[in-house]
Amino acid sequence: MFKTNIADIYAAYANVESKICVANIENDIREYINDYRMMAAIPWNTVDNVLIPINVKQMNHWVLAVLLLVERHIHVYDSYTTAGHDSFVRVEIQKLA
């Protein structure tokens, strides 16, 4: 499913007939699509962790959620700790739970 989604995104943004292309060989997404990197269609039983970057729009900040599949935990890595910030992060993380 991930590979299909990436392929659809690529098709929407890259016109192969045009001389101008937003996705060229240097772009990581295209490398995944063209199988120059790790296959996206690997079996889930071989995956231990899933890294999920999350944008906290209210704070204009990104956090990293690490989904530990075997332990069924979500670890959150956040470099920005201020009063009230955790509540915005919690709302975004609960969307994954």
PDB file of N, CA and C in Angstrom:
ATOM      1  N   MET A   1       0.828  -1.182   0.000  1.00  0.00           N
ATOM      2  CA  MET A   1       0.000   0.000   0.000  1.00  0.00           C
ATOM      3  C   MET A   1       0.878   1.253   0.000  1.00  0.00           C
ATOM      4  N   PHE A   2       1.950   1.259   0.801  1.00  0.00           N
ATOM      5  CA  PHE A   2       2.844   2.415   0.849  1.00  0.00           C
ATOM      6  C   PHE A   2       3.429   2.691  -0.529  1.00  0.00           C
ATOM      7  N   LYS A   3       3.884   1.626  -1.188  1.00  0.00           N
ATOM      8  CA  LYS A   3       4.494   1.789  -2.506  1.00  0.00           C
ATOM      9  C   LYS A   3       3.483   2.332  -3.509  1.00  0.00           C
ATOM     10  N   THR A   4       2.243   1.893  -3.416  1.00  0.00           N
ATOM     11  CA  THR A   4       1.190   2.392  -4.300  1.00  0.00           C
ATOM     12  C   THR A   4       0.936   3.871  -4.051  1.00  0.00           C
ATOM     13  N   ASN A   5       0.877   4.265  -2.780  1.00  0.00           N
ATOM     14  CA  ASN A   5       0.661   5.676  -2.452  1.00  0.00           C
ATOM     15  C   ASN A   5       1.790   6.545  -2.978  1.00  0.00           C
ATOM     16  N   ILE A   6       3.022   6.102  -2.798  1.00  0.00           N
ATOM     17  CA  ILE A   6       4.166   6.870  -3.284  1.00  0.00           C
ATOM     18  C   ILE A   6       4.135   6.959  -4.809  1.00  0.00           C
ATOM     19  N   ALA A   7       3.801   5.867  -5.467  1.00  0.00           N
ATOM     20  CA  ALA A   7       3.712   5.870  -6.930  1.00  0.00           C
ATOM     21  C   ALA A   7       2.629   6.834  -7.406  1.00  0.00           C
ATOM     22  N   ASP A   8       1.501   6.884  -6.711  1.00  0.00           N
ATOM     23  CA  ASP A   8       0.427   7.815  -7.068  1.00  0.00           C
ATOM     24  C   ASP A   8       0.866   9.263  -6.891  1.00  0.00           C
ATOM     25  N   ILE A   9       1.575   9.534  -5.800  1.00  0.00           N
ATOM     26  CA  ILE A   9       2.082  10.892  -5.562  1.00  0.00           C
ATOM     27  C   ILE A   9       3.058  11.279  -6.664  1.00  0.00           C
ATOM     28  N   TYR A  10       3.942  10.362  -6.999  1.00  0.00           N
ATOM     29  CA  TYR A  10       4.910  10.629  -8.062  1.00  0.00           C
ATOM     30  C   TYR A  10       4.198  10.924  -9.381  1.00  0.00           C
ATOM     31  N   ALA A  11       3.197  10.122  -9.711  1.00  0.00           N
ATOM     32  CA  ALA A  11       2.463  10.317 -10.964  1.00  0.00           C
ATOM     33  C   ALA A  11       1.754  11.665 -10.987  1.00  0.00           C
ATOM     34  N   ALA A  12       1.273  12.106  -9.829  1.00  0.00           N
ATOM     35  CA  ALA A  12       0.559  13.379  -9.762  1.00  0.00           C
ATOM     36  C   ALA A  12       1.493  14.576  -9.931  1.00  0.00           C
ATOM     37  N   TYR A  13       2.737  14.446  -9.468  1.00  0.00           N
ATOM     38  CA  TYR A  13       3.635  15.599  -9.464  1.00  0.00           C
ATOM     39  C   TYR A  13       4.725  15.560 -10.523  1.00  0.00           C
ATOM     40  N   ALA A  14       4.929  14.449 -11.154  1.00  0.00           N
ATOM     41  CA  ALA A  14       5.991  14.344 -12.153  1.00  0.00           C
ATOM     42  C   ALA A  14       5.383  14.055 -13.514  1.00  0.00           C
ATOM     43  N   ASN A  15       5.584  14.948 -14.419  1.00  0.00           N
ATOM     44  CA  ASN A  15       5.126  14.758 -15.788  1.00  0.00           C
ATOM     45  C   ASN A  15       6.327  14.282 -16.597  1.00  0.00           C
ATOM     46  N   VAL A  16       6.338  13.009 -16.956  1.00  0.00           N
ATOM     47  CA  VAL A  16       7.507  12.439 -17.628  1.00  0.00           C
ATOM     48  C   VAL A  16       7.718  13.015 -19.026  1.00  0.00           C
ATOM     49  N   GLU A  17       6.690  13.617 -19.617  1.00  0.00           N
ATOM     50  CA  GLU A  17       6.829  14.210 -20.938  1.00  0.00           C
ATOM     51  C   GLU A  17       7.366  15.633 -20.870  1.00  0.00           C
ATOM     52  N   SER A  18       7.342  16.226 -19.711  1.00  0.00           N
ATOM     53  CA  SER A  18       7.790  17.598 -19.542  1.00  0.00           C
ATOM     54  C   SER A  18       9.293  17.644 -19.291  1.00  0.00           C
ATOM     55  N   LYS A  19       9.911  18.749 -19.692  1.00  0.00           N
ATOM     56  CA  LYS A  19      11.329  18.939 -19.392  1.00  0.00           C
ATOM     57  C   LYS A  19      11.524  19.356 -17.940  1.00  0.00           C
ATOM     58  N   ILE A  20      10.484  19.898 -17.324  1.00  0.00           N
ATOM     59  CA  ILE A  20      10.538  20.308 -15.923  1.00  0.00           C
ATOM     60  C   ILE A  20       9.894  19.211 -15.096  1.00  0.00           C
ATOM     61  N   CYS A  21      10.605  18.746 -14.095  1.00  0.00           N
ATOM     62  CA  CYS A  21      10.107  17.651 -13.272  1.00  0.00           C
ATOM     63  C   CYS A  21      10.473  17.926 -11.819  1.00  0.00           C
ATOM     64  N   VAL A  22       9.491  17.893 -10.927  1.00  0.00           N
ATOM     65  CA  VAL A  22       9.778  18.144  -9.515  1.00  0.00           C
ATOM     66  C   VAL A  22      10.451  16.958  -8.856  1.00  0.00           C
ATOM     67  N   ALA A  23      10.389  15.787  -9.456  1.00  0.00           N
ATOM     68  CA  ALA A  23      11.032  14.601  -8.891  1.00  0.00           C
ATOM     69  C   ALA A  23      12.100  14.126  -9.864  1.00  0.00           C
ATOM     70  N   ASN A  24      13.346  14.292  -9.482  1.00  0.00           N
ATOM     71  CA  ASN A  24      14.423  13.803 -10.328  1.00  0.00           C
ATOM     72  C   ASN A  24      15.170  12.694  -9.602  1.00  0.00           C
ATOM     73  N   ILE A  25      16.192  12.153 -10.217  1.00  0.00           N
ATOM     74  CA  ILE A  25      16.870  10.985  -9.666  1.00  0.00           C
ATOM     75  C   ILE A  25      17.483  11.273  -8.296  1.00  0.00           C
ATOM     76  N   GLU A  26      17.756  12.537  -7.981  1.00  0.00           N
ATOM     77  CA  GLU A  26      18.332  12.880  -6.683  1.00  0.00           C
ATOM     78  C   GLU A  26      17.299  12.846  -5.556  1.00  0.00           C
ATOM     79  N   ASN A  27      16.040  12.885  -5.881  1.00  0.00           N
ATOM     80  CA  ASN A  27      14.999  12.902  -4.857  1.00  0.00           C
ATOM     81  C   ASN A  27      14.806  11.518  -4.260  1.00  0.00           C
ATOM     82  N   ASP A  28      14.727  11.461  -2.938  1.00  0.00           N
ATOM     83  CA  ASP A  28      14.581  10.182  -2.246  1.00  0.00           C
ATOM     84  C   ASP A  28      13.309   9.445  -2.634  1.00  0.00           C
ATOM     85  N   ILE A  29      12.202  10.155  -2.813  1.00  0.00           N
ATOM     86  CA  ILE A  29      10.939   9.487  -3.127  1.00  0.00           C
ATOM     87  C   ILE A  29      11.062   8.711  -4.434  1.00  0.00           C
ATOM     88  N   ARG A  30      11.655   9.335  -5.414  1.00  0.00           N
ATOM     89  CA  ARG A  30      11.797   8.645  -6.702  1.00  0.00           C
ATOM     90  C   ARG A  30      12.722   7.438  -6.573  1.00  0.00           C
ATOM     91  N   GLU A  31      13.743   7.535  -5.737  1.00  0.00           N
ATOM     92  CA  GLU A  31      14.640   6.396  -5.540  1.00  0.00           C
ATOM     93  C   GLU A  31      13.880   5.213  -4.947  1.00  0.00           C
ATOM     94  N   TYR A  32      12.958   5.479  -4.032  1.00  0.00           N
ATOM     95  CA  TYR A  32      12.138   4.397  -3.486  1.00  0.00           C
ATOM     96  C   TYR A  32      11.215   3.824  -4.557  1.00  0.00           C
ATOM     97  N   ILE A  33      10.593   4.694  -5.326  1.00  0.00           N
ATOM     98  CA  ILE A  33       9.667   4.240  -6.362  1.00  0.00           C
ATOM     99  C   ILE A  33      10.383   3.361  -7.380  1.00  0.00           C
ATOM    100  N   ASN A  34      11.562   3.767  -7.765  1.00  0.00           N
ATOM    101  CA  ASN A  34      12.313   3.029  -8.785  1.00  0.00           C
ATOM    102  C   ASN A  34      13.147   1.894  -8.206  1.00  0.00           C
ATOM    103  N   ASP A  35      12.913   1.566  -6.945  1.00  0.00           N
ATOM    104  CA  ASP A  35      13.589   0.450  -6.278  1.00  0.00           C
ATOM    105  C   ASP A  35      15.096   0.625  -6.170  1.00  0.00           C
ATOM    106  N   TYR A  36      15.570   1.870  -6.131  1.00  0.00           N
ATOM    107  CA  TYR A  36      16.989   2.099  -5.886  1.00  0.00           C
ATOM    108  C   TYR A  36      17.304   1.973  -4.398  1.00  0.00           C
ATOM    109  N   ARG A  37      16.299   1.996  -3.573  1.00  0.00           N
ATOM    110  CA  ARG A  37      16.458   1.890  -2.124  1.00  0.00           C
ATOM    111  C   ARG A  37      15.624   0.729  -1.613  1.00  0.00           C
ATOM    112  N   MET A  38      15.489   0.673  -0.280  1.00  0.00           N
ATOM    113  CA  MET A  38      14.750  -0.417   0.349  1.00  0.00           C
ATOM    114  C   MET A  38      13.356  -0.561  -0.257  1.00  0.00           C
ATOM    115  N   MET A  39      12.961  -1.781  -0.492  1.00  0.00           N
ATOM    116  CA  MET A  39      11.624  -2.026  -1.015  1.00  0.00           C
ATOM    117  C   MET A  39      10.584  -1.617   0.022  1.00  0.00           C
ATOM    118  N   ALA A  40       9.555  -0.942  -0.418  1.00  0.00           N
ATOM    119  CA  ALA A  40       8.503  -0.508   0.497  1.00  0.00           C
ATOM    120  C   ALA A  40       7.512  -1.625   0.781  1.00  0.00           C
ATOM    121  N   ALA A  41       7.510  -2.656  -0.027  1.00  0.00           N
ATOM    122  CA  ALA A  41       6.531  -3.731   0.128  1.00  0.00           C
ATOM    123  C   ALA A  41       7.114  -4.908   0.911  1.00  0.00           C
ATOM    124  N   ILE A  42       7.871  -4.605   1.962  1.00  0.00           N
ATOM    125  CA  ILE A  42       8.433  -5.686   2.774  1.00  0.00           C
ATOM    126  C   ILE A  42       7.365  -6.193   3.742  1.00  0.00           C
ATOM    127  N   PRO A  43       7.424  -7.447   4.132  1.00  0.00           N
ATOM    128  CA  PRO A  43       6.419  -8.000   5.049  1.00  0.00           C
ATOM    129  C   PRO A  43       6.491  -7.335   6.422  1.00  0.00           C
ATOM    130  N   TRP A  44       5.331  -7.040   7.002  1.00  0.00           N
ATOM    131  CA  TRP A  44       5.285  -6.367   8.302  1.00  0.00           C
ATOM    132  C   TRP A  44       5.895  -7.213   9.407  1.00  0.00           C
ATOM    133  N   ASN A  45       5.906  -8.528   9.262  1.00  0.00           N
ATOM    134  CA  ASN A  45       6.486  -9.356  10.320  1.00  0.00           C
ATOM    135  C   ASN A  45       8.008  -9.242  10.379  1.00  0.00           C
ATOM    136  N   THR A  46       8.621  -8.581   9.399  1.00  0.00           N
ATOM    137  CA  THR A  46      10.065  -8.350   9.431  1.00  0.00           C
ATOM    138  C   THR A  46      10.414  -6.945   9.909  1.00  0.00           C
ATOM    139  N   VAL A  47       9.409  -6.144  10.226  1.00  0.00           N
ATOM    140  CA  VAL A  47       9.620  -4.762  10.653  1.00  0.00           C
ATOM    141  C   VAL A  47       9.531  -4.680  12.170  1.00  0.00           C
ATOM    142  N   ASP A  48      10.550  -4.074  12.793  1.00  0.00           N
ATOM    143  CA  ASP A  48      10.544  -3.891  14.244  1.00  0.00           C
ATOM    144  C   ASP A  48      10.017  -2.516  14.636  1.00  0.00           C
ATOM    145  N   ASN A  49      10.471  -1.486  13.924  1.00  0.00           N
ATOM    146  CA  ASN A  49      10.117  -0.109  14.264  1.00  0.00           C
ATOM    147  C   ASN A  49       9.658   0.631  13.017  1.00  0.00           C
ATOM    148  N   VAL A  50       8.743   1.573  13.216  1.00  0.00           N
ATOM    149  CA  VAL A  50       8.299   2.446  12.140  1.00  0.00           C
ATOM    150  C   VAL A  50       8.541   3.874  12.606  1.00  0.00           C
ATOM    151  N   LEU A  51       9.300   4.639  11.823  1.00  0.00           N
ATOM    152  CA  LEU A  51       9.582   6.038  12.144  1.00  0.00           C
ATOM    153  C   LEU A  51       8.537   6.912  11.467  1.00  0.00           C
ATOM    154  N   ILE A  52       7.892   7.778  12.257  1.00  0.00           N
ATOM    155  CA  ILE A  52       6.813   8.610  11.733  1.00  0.00           C
ATOM    156  C   ILE A  52       7.084  10.066  12.107  1.00  0.00           C
ATOM    157  N   PRO A  53       7.476  10.901  11.145  1.00  0.00           N
ATOM    158  CA  PRO A  53       7.613  12.330  11.441  1.00  0.00           C
ATOM    159  C   PRO A  53       6.221  12.951  11.523  1.00  0.00           C
ATOM    160  N   ILE A  54       6.003  13.776  12.537  1.00  0.00           N
ATOM    161  CA  ILE A  54       4.684  14.373  12.762  1.00  0.00           C
ATOM    162  C   ILE A  54       4.840  15.880  12.885  1.00  0.00           C
ATOM    163  N   ASN A  55       4.049  16.601  12.113  1.00  0.00           N
ATOM    164  CA  ASN A  55       4.057  18.056  12.188  1.00  0.00           C
ATOM    165  C   ASN A  55       3.016  18.520  13.188  1.00  0.00           C
ATOM    166  N   VAL A  56       3.467  19.279  14.191  1.00  0.00           N
ATOM    167  CA  VAL A  56       2.564  19.889  15.167  1.00  0.00           C
ATOM    168  C   VAL A  56       2.304  21.303  14.652  1.00  0.00           C
ATOM    169  N   LYS A  57       1.228  21.452  13.911  1.00  0.00           N
ATOM    170  CA  LYS A  57       0.965  22.698  13.195  1.00  0.00           C
ATOM    171  C   LYS A  57       0.801  23.896  14.118  1.00  0.00           C
ATOM    172  N   GLN A  58       0.190  23.681  15.288  1.00  0.00           N
ATOM    173  CA  GLN A  58      -0.042  24.790  16.207  1.00  0.00           C
ATOM    174  C   GLN A  58       1.267  25.413  16.687  1.00  0.00           C
ATOM    175  N   MET A  59       2.327  24.618  16.734  1.00  0.00           N
ATOM    176  CA  MET A  59       3.614  25.107  17.217  1.00  0.00           C
ATOM    177  C   MET A  59       4.635  25.252  16.080  1.00  0.00           C
ATOM    178  N   ASN A  60       4.221  24.959  14.846  1.00  0.00           N
ATOM    179  CA  ASN A  60       5.129  24.999  13.703  1.00  0.00           C
ATOM    180  C   ASN A  60       6.403  24.215  14.014  1.00  0.00           C
ATOM    181  N   HIS A  61       6.214  22.955  14.412  1.00  0.00           N
ATOM    182  CA  HIS A  61       7.309  22.125  14.915  1.00  0.00           C
ATOM    183  C   HIS A  61       7.085  20.674  14.515  1.00  0.00           C
ATOM    184  N   TRP A  62       8.171  19.955  14.349  1.00  0.00           N
ATOM    185  CA  TRP A  62       8.111  18.532  14.016  1.00  0.00           C
ATOM    186  C   TRP A  62       8.583  17.700  15.192  1.00  0.00           C
ATOM    187  N   VAL A  63       7.940  16.560  15.405  1.00  0.00           N
ATOM    188  CA  VAL A  63       8.382  15.577  16.393  1.00  0.00           C
ATOM    189  C   VAL A  63       8.521  14.240  15.669  1.00  0.00           C
ATOM    190  N   LEU A  64       9.258  13.331  16.286  1.00  0.00           N
ATOM    191  CA  LEU A  64       9.426  12.002  15.712  1.00  0.00           C
ATOM    192  C   LEU A  64       8.733  10.991  16.597  1.00  0.00           C
ATOM    193  N   ALA A  65       7.821  10.237  16.017  1.00  0.00           N
ATOM    194  CA  ALA A  65       7.180   9.133  16.727  1.00  0.00           C
ATOM    195  C   ALA A  65       7.797   7.838  16.209  1.00  0.00           C
ATOM    196  N   VAL A  66       8.176   6.976  17.136  1.00  0.00           N
ATOM    197  CA  VAL A  66       8.721   5.670  16.776  1.00  0.00           C
ATOM    198  C   VAL A  66       7.725   4.632  17.255  1.00  0.00           C
ATOM    199  N   LEU A  67       7.132   3.936  16.323  1.00  0.00           N
ATOM    200  CA  LEU A  67       6.159   2.898  16.627  1.00  0.00           C
ATOM    201  C   LEU A  67       6.905   1.577  16.780  1.00  0.00           C
ATOM    202  N   LEU A  68       6.912   1.035  17.998  1.00  0.00           N
ATOM    203  CA  LEU A  68       7.551  -0.246  18.281  1.00  0.00           C
ATOM    204  C   LEU A  68       6.480  -1.316  18.131  1.00  0.00           C
ATOM    205  N   LEU A  69       6.520  -2.038  17.042  1.00  0.00           N
ATOM    206  CA  LEU A  69       5.436  -2.956  16.712  1.00  0.00           C
ATOM    207  C   LEU A  69       5.326  -4.123  17.685  1.00  0.00           C
ATOM    208  N   VAL A  70       6.442  -4.738  18.032  1.00  0.00           N
ATOM    209  CA  VAL A  70       6.397  -5.912  18.911  1.00  0.00           C
ATOM    210  C   VAL A  70       5.924  -5.526  20.308  1.00  0.00           C
ATOM    211  N   GLU A  71       6.460  -4.414  20.839  1.00  0.00           N
ATOM    212  CA  GLU A  71       6.092  -3.972  22.183  1.00  0.00           C
ATOM    213  C   GLU A  71       4.754  -3.239  22.228  1.00  0.00           C
ATOM    214  N   ARG A  72       4.256  -2.833  21.044  1.00  0.00           N
ATOM    215  CA  ARG A  72       3.011  -2.069  20.934  1.00  0.00           C
ATOM    216  C   ARG A  72       3.085  -0.773  21.728  1.00  0.00           C
ATOM    217  N   HIS A  73       4.183  -0.036  21.509  1.00  0.00           N
ATOM    218  CA  HIS A  73       4.413   1.247  22.164  1.00  0.00           C
ATOM    219  C   HIS A  73       4.695   2.305  21.105  1.00  0.00           C
ATOM    220  N   ILE A  74       4.442   3.543  21.487  1.00  0.00           N
ATOM    221  CA  ILE A  74       4.834   4.679  20.664  1.00  0.00           C
ATOM    222  C   ILE A  74       5.776   5.531  21.503  1.00  0.00           C
ATOM    223  N   HIS A  75       6.998   5.719  21.023  1.00  0.00           N
ATOM    224  CA  HIS A  75       7.949   6.613  21.678  1.00  0.00           C
ATOM    225  C   HIS A  75       7.962   7.919  20.899  1.00  0.00           C
ATOM    226  N   VAL A  76       7.960   9.026  21.622  1.00  0.00           N
ATOM    227  CA  VAL A  76       7.946  10.337  20.986  1.00  0.00           C
ATOM    228  C   VAL A  76       9.236  11.066  21.330  1.00  0.00           C
ATOM    229  N   TYR A  77       9.905  11.562  20.310  1.00  0.00           N
ATOM    230  CA  TYR A  77      11.133  12.333  20.488  1.00  0.00           C
ATOM    231  C   TYR A  77      10.839  13.768  20.074  1.00  0.00           C
ATOM    232  N   ASP A  78      11.036  14.673  21.027  1.00  0.00           N
ATOM    233  CA  ASP A  78      10.671  16.070  20.829  1.00  0.00           C
ATOM    234  C   ASP A  78      11.768  16.953  21.409  1.00  0.00           C
ATOM    235  N   SER A  79      12.326  17.813  20.596  1.00  0.00           N
ATOM    236  CA  SER A  79      13.397  18.692  21.060  1.00  0.00           C
ATOM    237  C   SER A  79      12.872  20.016  21.608  1.00  0.00           C
ATOM    238  N   TYR A  80      11.568  20.207  21.549  1.00  0.00           N
ATOM    239  CA  TYR A  80      10.980  21.491  21.943  1.00  0.00           C
ATOM    240  C   TYR A  80      10.058  21.260  23.126  1.00  0.00           C
ATOM    241  N   THR A  81      10.517  21.591  24.311  1.00  0.00           N
ATOM    242  CA  THR A  81       9.691  21.382  25.503  1.00  0.00           C
ATOM    243  C   THR A  81       9.402  22.721  26.163  1.00  0.00           C
ATOM    244  N   THR A  82       8.156  23.124  26.087  1.00  0.00           N
ATOM    245  CA  THR A  82       7.698  24.335  26.760  1.00  0.00           C
ATOM    246  C   THR A  82       6.327  24.048  27.362  1.00  0.00           C
ATOM    247  N   ALA A  83       5.909  24.929  28.236  1.00  0.00           N
ATOM    248  CA  ALA A  83       4.598  24.770  28.868  1.00  0.00           C
ATOM    249  C   ALA A  83       3.510  24.805  27.798  1.00  0.00           C
ATOM    250  N   GLY A  84       2.620  23.855  27.835  1.00  0.00           N
ATOM    251  CA  GLY A  84       1.507  23.803  26.897  1.00  0.00           C
ATOM    252  C   GLY A  84       1.809  23.077  25.599  1.00  0.00           C
ATOM    253  N   HIS A  85       3.076  22.908  25.294  1.00  0.00           N
ATOM    254  CA  HIS A  85       3.452  22.252  24.038  1.00  0.00           C
ATOM    255  C   HIS A  85       3.061  20.775  24.037  1.00  0.00           C
ATOM    256  N   ASP A  86       3.210  20.112  25.182  1.00  0.00           N
ATOM    257  CA  ASP A  86       2.918  18.678  25.261  1.00  0.00           C
ATOM    258  C   ASP A  86       1.476  18.350  24.902  1.00  0.00           C
ATOM    259  N   SER A  87       0.555  19.241  25.227  1.00  0.00           N
ATOM    260  CA  SER A  87      -0.850  18.960  24.914  1.00  0.00           C
ATOM    261  C   SER A  87      -1.084  18.936  23.407  1.00  0.00           C
ATOM    262  N   PHE A  88      -0.405  19.809  22.660  1.00  0.00           N
ATOM    263  CA  PHE A  88      -0.529  19.799  21.195  1.00  0.00           C
ATOM    264  C   PHE A  88       0.071  18.523  20.613  1.00  0.00           C
ATOM    265  N   VAL A  89       1.217  18.107  21.161  1.00  0.00           N
ATOM    266  CA  VAL A  89       1.866  16.882  20.692  1.00  0.00           C
ATOM    267  C   VAL A  89       0.983  15.679  21.001  1.00  0.00           C
ATOM    268  N   ARG A  90       0.410  15.648  22.193  1.00  0.00           N
ATOM    269  CA  ARG A  90      -0.438  14.518  22.603  1.00  0.00           C
ATOM    270  C   ARG A  90      -1.614  14.346  21.644  1.00  0.00           C
ATOM    271  N   VAL A  91      -2.220  15.441  21.232  1.00  0.00           N
ATOM    272  CA  VAL A  91      -3.354  15.374  20.302  1.00  0.00           C
ATOM    273  C   VAL A  91      -2.924  14.720  18.989  1.00  0.00           C
ATOM    274  N   GLU A  92      -1.757  15.105  18.480  1.00  0.00           N
ATOM    275  CA  GLU A  92      -1.275  14.537  17.222  1.00  0.00           C
ATOM    276  C   GLU A  92      -0.909  13.064  17.374  1.00  0.00           C
ATOM    277  N   ILE A  93      -0.304  12.702  18.499  1.00  0.00           N
ATOM    278  CA  ILE A  93       0.111  11.318  18.724  1.00  0.00           C
ATOM    279  C   ILE A  93      -1.104  10.409  18.904  1.00  0.00           C
ATOM    280  N   GLN A  94      -2.145  10.901  19.550  1.00  0.00           N
ATOM    281  CA  GLN A  94      -3.327  10.067  19.778  1.00  0.00           C
ATOM    282  C   GLN A  94      -4.028   9.706  18.473  1.00  0.00           C
ATOM    283  N   LYS A  95      -3.767  10.447  17.425  1.00  0.00           N
ATOM    284  CA  LYS A  95      -4.316  10.086  16.117  1.00  0.00           C
ATOM    285  C   LYS A  95      -3.707   8.777  15.614  1.00  0.00           C
ATOM    286  N   LEU A  96      -2.506   8.446  16.100  1.00  0.00           N
ATOM    287  CA  LEU A  96      -1.842   7.202  15.701  1.00  0.00           C
ATOM    288  C   LEU A  96      -2.282   6.011  16.530  1.00  0.00           C
ATOM    289  N   ALA A  97      -2.738   6.266  17.745  1.00  0.00           N
ATOM    290  CA  ALA A  97      -3.040   5.179  18.690  1.00  0.00           C
ATOM    291  C   ALA A  97      -4.296   4.416  18.305  1.00  0.00           C
TER     292      ALA A  97
END
